[in-house]
């Protein structure tokens, strides 16, 4: 009897490690609505900001998208969310998270516990923030002002 080599298996693709493709105007990606998505969405934001040679804004952008994803995970029952990063103008970058929920964001005064600080943090880090309602859901977004060079 002859030894037959075992069939080779292709390594399983890890979608969370594939670098996002960033165009000149921006990029979007659909994610599962789960806490682990914050890290993946942060990589999307970081890749976009580095592509546009404004990587010094990556820490603020990654924190903002992390909070936006966290709010979607906590306050909606959506299965999927969509993260986006757009270069609105040369001076402005918009980071957003879209979901199918109609629950609108509400910034409330922070109590002594660790929850409820997301929108306060987004408000402090961003140039401005808001939301766009749609018939089927909403996008919560925050804009970062690009520093003058």
PDB file of C-alpha atoms in Angstrom:
ATOM      1  CA  UNK A   1       0.000   0.000   0.000  1.00  0.00           C
ATOM      2  CA  UNK A   2       1.294   3.383  -0.991  1.00  0.00           C
ATOM      3  CA  UNK A   3       1.321   6.432   1.317  1.00  0.00           C
ATOM      4  CA  UNK A   4      -1.040   9.075   0.008  1.00  0.00           C
ATOM      5  CA  UNK A   5      -0.430  12.555   1.307  1.00  0.00           C
ATOM      6  CA  UNK A   6      -3.317  14.151   3.100  1.00  0.00           C
ATOM      7  CA  UNK A   7      -5.093  16.808   1.064  1.00  0.00           C
ATOM      8  CA  UNK A   8      -3.841  20.287   1.783  1.00  0.00           C
ATOM      9  CA  UNK A   9      -6.289  22.667   3.279  1.00  0.00           C
ATOM     10  CA  UNK A  10      -6.258  26.301   2.418  1.00  0.00           C
ATOM     11  CA  UNK A  11      -5.859  28.465   5.474  1.00  0.00           C
ATOM     12  CA  UNK A  12      -9.124  29.935   6.610  1.00  0.00           C
ATOM     13  CA  UNK A  13      -9.427  33.584   5.693  1.00  0.00           C
ATOM     14  CA  UNK A  14      -9.645  36.019   8.555  1.00  0.00           C
ATOM     15  CA  UNK A  15     -11.794  38.849   7.318  1.00  0.00           C
ATOM     16  CA  UNK A  16     -11.043  40.951  10.367  1.00  0.00           C
ATOM     17  CA  UNK A  17      -7.390  41.132   9.316  1.00  0.00           C
ATOM     18  CA  UNK A  18      -7.907  42.107   5.690  1.00  0.00           C
ATOM     19  CA  UNK A  19      -6.867  45.735   5.303  1.00  0.00           C
ATOM     20  CA  UNK A  20      -9.727  47.941   4.094  1.00  0.00           C
ATOM     21  CA  UNK A  21      -9.601  49.545   0.673  1.00  0.00           C
ATOM     22  CA  UNK A  22      -9.713  53.308   1.017  1.00  0.00           C
ATOM     23  CA  UNK A  23     -10.589  55.607  -1.871  1.00  0.00           C
ATOM     24  CA  UNK A  24      -9.959  59.336  -2.124  1.00  0.00           C
ATOM     25  CA  UNK A  25     -13.466  60.186  -0.886  1.00  0.00           C
ATOM     26  CA  UNK A  26     -13.808  57.477   1.754  1.00  0.00           C
ATOM     27  CA  UNK A  27     -14.763  53.917   2.530  1.00  0.00           C
ATOM     28  CA  UNK A  28     -17.471  51.864   4.183  1.00  0.00           C
ATOM     29  CA  UNK A  29     -17.663  48.381   5.588  1.00  0.00           C
ATOM     30  CA  UNK A  30     -20.462  46.233   6.997  1.00  0.00           C
ATOM     31  CA  UNK A  31     -19.802  44.661  10.386  1.00  0.00           C
ATOM     32  CA  UNK A  32     -21.649  42.379  12.786  1.00  0.00           C
ATOM     33  CA  UNK A  33     -23.292  44.355  15.582  1.00  0.00           C
ATOM     34  CA  UNK A  34     -21.109  43.014  18.390  1.00  0.00           C
ATOM     35  CA  UNK A  35     -18.512  44.481  20.765  1.00  0.00           C
ATOM     36  CA  UNK A  36     -15.539  43.042  18.830  1.00  0.00           C
ATOM     37  CA  UNK A  37     -16.500  45.200  15.866  1.00  0.00           C
ATOM     38  CA  UNK A  38     -15.135  48.322  17.579  1.00  0.00           C
ATOM     39  CA  UNK A  39     -11.576  47.153  16.906  1.00  0.00           C
ATOM     40  CA  UNK A  40     -12.302  46.357  13.255  1.00  0.00           C
ATOM     41  CA  UNK A  41     -14.055  49.680  12.711  1.00  0.00           C
ATOM     42  CA  UNK A  42     -11.081  51.400  14.323  1.00  0.00           C
ATOM     43  CA  UNK A  43      -8.790  49.804  11.734  1.00  0.00           C
ATOM     44  CA  UNK A  44     -11.068  51.129   8.984  1.00  0.00           C
ATOM     45  CA  UNK A  45     -10.795  54.666  10.384  1.00  0.00           C
ATOM     46  CA  UNK A  46      -7.050  54.388  10.916  1.00  0.00           C
ATOM     47  CA  UNK A  47      -6.479  53.097   7.377  1.00  0.00           C
ATOM     48  CA  UNK A  48      -8.494  55.959   5.895  1.00  0.00           C
ATOM     49  CA  UNK A  49      -6.754  58.657   7.930  1.00  0.00           C
ATOM     50  CA  UNK A  50      -3.317  57.228   7.140  1.00  0.00           C
ATOM     51  CA  UNK A  51      -4.182  56.987   3.429  1.00  0.00           C
ATOM     52  CA  UNK A  52      -5.124  60.676   3.470  1.00  0.00           C
ATOM     53  CA  UNK A  53      -1.847  61.486   5.305  1.00  0.00           C
ATOM     54  CA  UNK A  54      -3.634  62.717   8.426  1.00  0.00           C
ATOM     55  CA  UNK A  55      -2.687  59.774  10.611  1.00  0.00           C
ATOM     56  CA  UNK A  56      -2.160  62.081  13.600  1.00  0.00           C
ATOM     57  CA  UNK A  57      -5.975  62.098  13.893  1.00  0.00           C
ATOM     58  CA  UNK A  58      -6.169  58.298  14.146  1.00  0.00           C
ATOM     59  CA  UNK A  59      -6.352  58.067  17.960  1.00  0.00           C
ATOM     60  CA  UNK A  60      -9.322  60.445  18.150  1.00  0.00           C
ATOM     61  CA  UNK A  61     -10.988  58.831  15.131  1.00  0.00           C
ATOM     62  CA  UNK A  62     -10.571  55.316  16.477  1.00  0.00           C
ATOM     63  CA  UNK A  63     -11.965  56.319  19.874  1.00  0.00           C
ATOM     64  CA  UNK A  64     -14.949  58.015  18.235  1.00  0.00           C
ATOM     65  CA  UNK A  65     -15.823  55.023  16.061  1.00  0.00           C
ATOM     66  CA  UNK A  66     -15.363  52.710  19.045  1.00  0.00           C
ATOM     67  CA  UNK A  67     -17.933  54.717  21.012  1.00  0.00           C
ATOM     68  CA  UNK A  68     -20.327  54.853  18.039  1.00  0.00           C
ATOM     69  CA  UNK A  69     -20.087  51.081  17.593  1.00  0.00           C
ATOM     70  CA  UNK A  70     -20.500  50.563  21.345  1.00  0.00           C
ATOM     71  CA  UNK A  71     -23.681  52.630  21.329  1.00  0.00           C
ATOM     72  CA  UNK A  72     -25.092  50.639  18.407  1.00  0.00           C
ATOM     73  CA  UNK A  73     -24.287  47.365  20.158  1.00  0.00           C
ATOM     74  CA  UNK A  74     -25.815  48.491  23.468  1.00  0.00           C
ATOM     75  CA  UNK A  75     -28.879  50.348  22.252  1.00  0.00           C
ATOM     76  CA  UNK A  76     -30.060  48.498  19.139  1.00  0.00           C
ATOM     77  CA  UNK A  77     -31.024  44.962  18.313  1.00  0.00           C
ATOM     78  CA  UNK A  78     -29.522  45.138  14.825  1.00  0.00           C
ATOM     79  CA  UNK A  79     -27.640  42.183  13.423  1.00  0.00           C
ATOM     80  CA  UNK A  80     -25.391  44.319  11.201  1.00  0.00           C
ATOM     81  CA  UNK A  81     -24.047  47.863  11.241  1.00  0.00           C
ATOM     82  CA  UNK A  82     -22.197  49.876   8.621  1.00  0.00           C
ATOM     83  CA  UNK A  83     -19.103  51.895   9.451  1.00  0.00           C
ATOM     84  CA  UNK A  84     -18.049  54.741   7.209  1.00  0.00           C
ATOM     85  CA  UNK A  85     -15.242  57.268   6.917  1.00  0.00           C
ATOM     86  CA  UNK A  86     -15.589  60.094   4.417  1.00  0.00           C
ATOM     87  CA  UNK A  87     -13.384  62.999   3.492  1.00  0.00           C
ATOM     88  CA  UNK A  88     -16.178  65.577   3.327  1.00  0.00           C
ATOM     89  CA  UNK A  89     -13.775  68.396   2.429  1.00  0.00           C
ATOM     90  CA  UNK A  90     -10.022  68.871   2.709  1.00  0.00           C
ATOM     91  CA  UNK A  91     -10.691  70.254   6.189  1.00  0.00           C
ATOM     92  CA  UNK A  92     -13.284  67.752   7.445  1.00  0.00           C
ATOM     93  CA  UNK A  93     -13.535  63.981   7.981  1.00  0.00           C
ATOM     94  CA  UNK A  94     -16.870  62.359   8.882  1.00  0.00           C
ATOM     95  CA  UNK A  95     -16.953  59.052  10.777  1.00  0.00           C
ATOM     96  CA  UNK A  96     -20.323  57.316  10.985  1.00  0.00           C
ATOM     97  CA  UNK A  97     -22.113  54.178  12.078  1.00  0.00           C
ATOM     98  CA  UNK A  98     -25.390  53.227  10.406  1.00  0.00           C
ATOM     99  CA  UNK A  99     -27.934  50.808  11.837  1.00  0.00           C
ATOM    100  CA  UNK A 100     -31.565  49.881  11.232  1.00  0.00           C
ATOM    101  CA  UNK A 101     -32.773  51.123  14.595  1.00  0.00           C
ATOM    102  CA  UNK A 102     -34.884  54.237  15.081  1.00  0.00           C
ATOM    103  CA  UNK A 103     -33.552  54.771  18.621  1.00  0.00           C
ATOM    104  CA  UNK A 104     -31.936  58.209  18.493  1.00  0.00           C
ATOM    105  CA  UNK A 105     -28.813  59.181  20.419  1.00  0.00           C
ATOM    106  CA  UNK A 106     -29.375  61.219  23.541  1.00  0.00           C
ATOM    107  CA  UNK A 107     -26.516  62.830  25.441  1.00  0.00           C
ATOM    108  CA  UNK A 108     -27.388  62.761  29.122  1.00  0.00           C
ATOM    109  CA  UNK A 109     -25.440  64.126  32.073  1.00  0.00           C
ATOM    110  CA  UNK A 110     -22.872  61.606  33.229  1.00  0.00           C
ATOM    111  CA  UNK A 111     -23.546  59.904  36.543  1.00  0.00           C
ATOM    112  CA  UNK A 112     -20.881  58.416  38.797  1.00  0.00           C
ATOM    113  CA  UNK A 113     -20.718  55.064  36.996  1.00  0.00           C
ATOM    114  CA  UNK A 114     -18.663  54.205  33.921  1.00  0.00           C
ATOM    115  CA  UNK A 115     -21.573  54.007  31.455  1.00  0.00           C
ATOM    116  CA  UNK A 116     -23.208  56.803  29.522  1.00  0.00           C
ATOM    117  CA  UNK A 117     -19.988  58.629  28.651  1.00  0.00           C
ATOM    118  CA  UNK A 118     -19.854  57.759  24.947  1.00  0.00           C
ATOM    119  CA  UNK A 119     -21.598  60.794  23.493  1.00  0.00           C
ATOM    120  CA  UNK A 120     -19.918  63.111  26.010  1.00  0.00           C
ATOM    121  CA  UNK A 121     -16.563  61.783  24.810  1.00  0.00           C
ATOM    122  CA  UNK A 122     -17.585  62.071  21.142  1.00  0.00           C
ATOM    123  CA  UNK A 123     -18.730  65.641  21.769  1.00  0.00           C
ATOM    124  CA  UNK A 124     -15.377  66.513  23.356  1.00  0.00           C
ATOM    125  CA  UNK A 125     -13.251  64.896  20.612  1.00  0.00           C
ATOM    126  CA  UNK A 126     -15.153  65.981  17.525  1.00  0.00           C
ATOM    127  CA  UNK A 127     -15.674  69.250  15.716  1.00  0.00           C
ATOM    128  CA  UNK A 128     -19.390  68.407  15.785  1.00  0.00           C
ATOM    129  CA  UNK A 129     -21.598  65.327  15.815  1.00  0.00           C
ATOM    130  CA  UNK A 130     -25.167  64.419  14.960  1.00  0.00           C
ATOM    131  CA  UNK A 131     -27.390  61.902  13.264  1.00  0.00           C
ATOM    132  CA  UNK A 132     -29.297  61.486  10.031  1.00  0.00           C
ATOM    133  CA  UNK A 133     -32.635  59.720  10.223  1.00  0.00           C
ATOM    134  CA  UNK A 134     -33.750  57.525   7.362  1.00  0.00           C
ATOM    135  CA  UNK A 135     -36.969  55.659   6.733  1.00  0.00           C
ATOM    136  CA  UNK A 136     -35.284  52.371   7.699  1.00  0.00           C
ATOM    137  CA  UNK A 137     -32.813  53.511  10.390  1.00  0.00           C
ATOM    138  CA  UNK A 138     -30.194  56.145  11.134  1.00  0.00           C
ATOM    139  CA  UNK A 139     -26.553  57.123  10.872  1.00  0.00           C
ATOM    140  CA  UNK A 140     -24.832  58.620  13.899  1.00  0.00           C
ATOM    141  CA  UNK A 141     -21.755  60.571  12.862  1.00  0.00           C
ATOM    142  CA  UNK A 142     -18.958  62.755  14.190  1.00  0.00           C
ATOM    143  CA  UNK A 143     -16.744  65.114  12.250  1.00  0.00           C
ATOM    144  CA  UNK A 144     -13.075  65.773  12.843  1.00  0.00           C
ATOM    145  CA  UNK A 145     -11.516  69.035  11.726  1.00  0.00           C
ATOM    146  CA  UNK A 146      -8.276  68.421   9.840  1.00  0.00           C
ATOM    147  CA  UNK A 147      -5.481  70.544  11.353  1.00  0.00           C
ATOM    148  CA  UNK A 148      -3.985  73.218   9.121  1.00  0.00           C
ATOM    149  CA  UNK A 149      -0.557  72.359   7.778  1.00  0.00           C
TER     150      UNK A 149
END
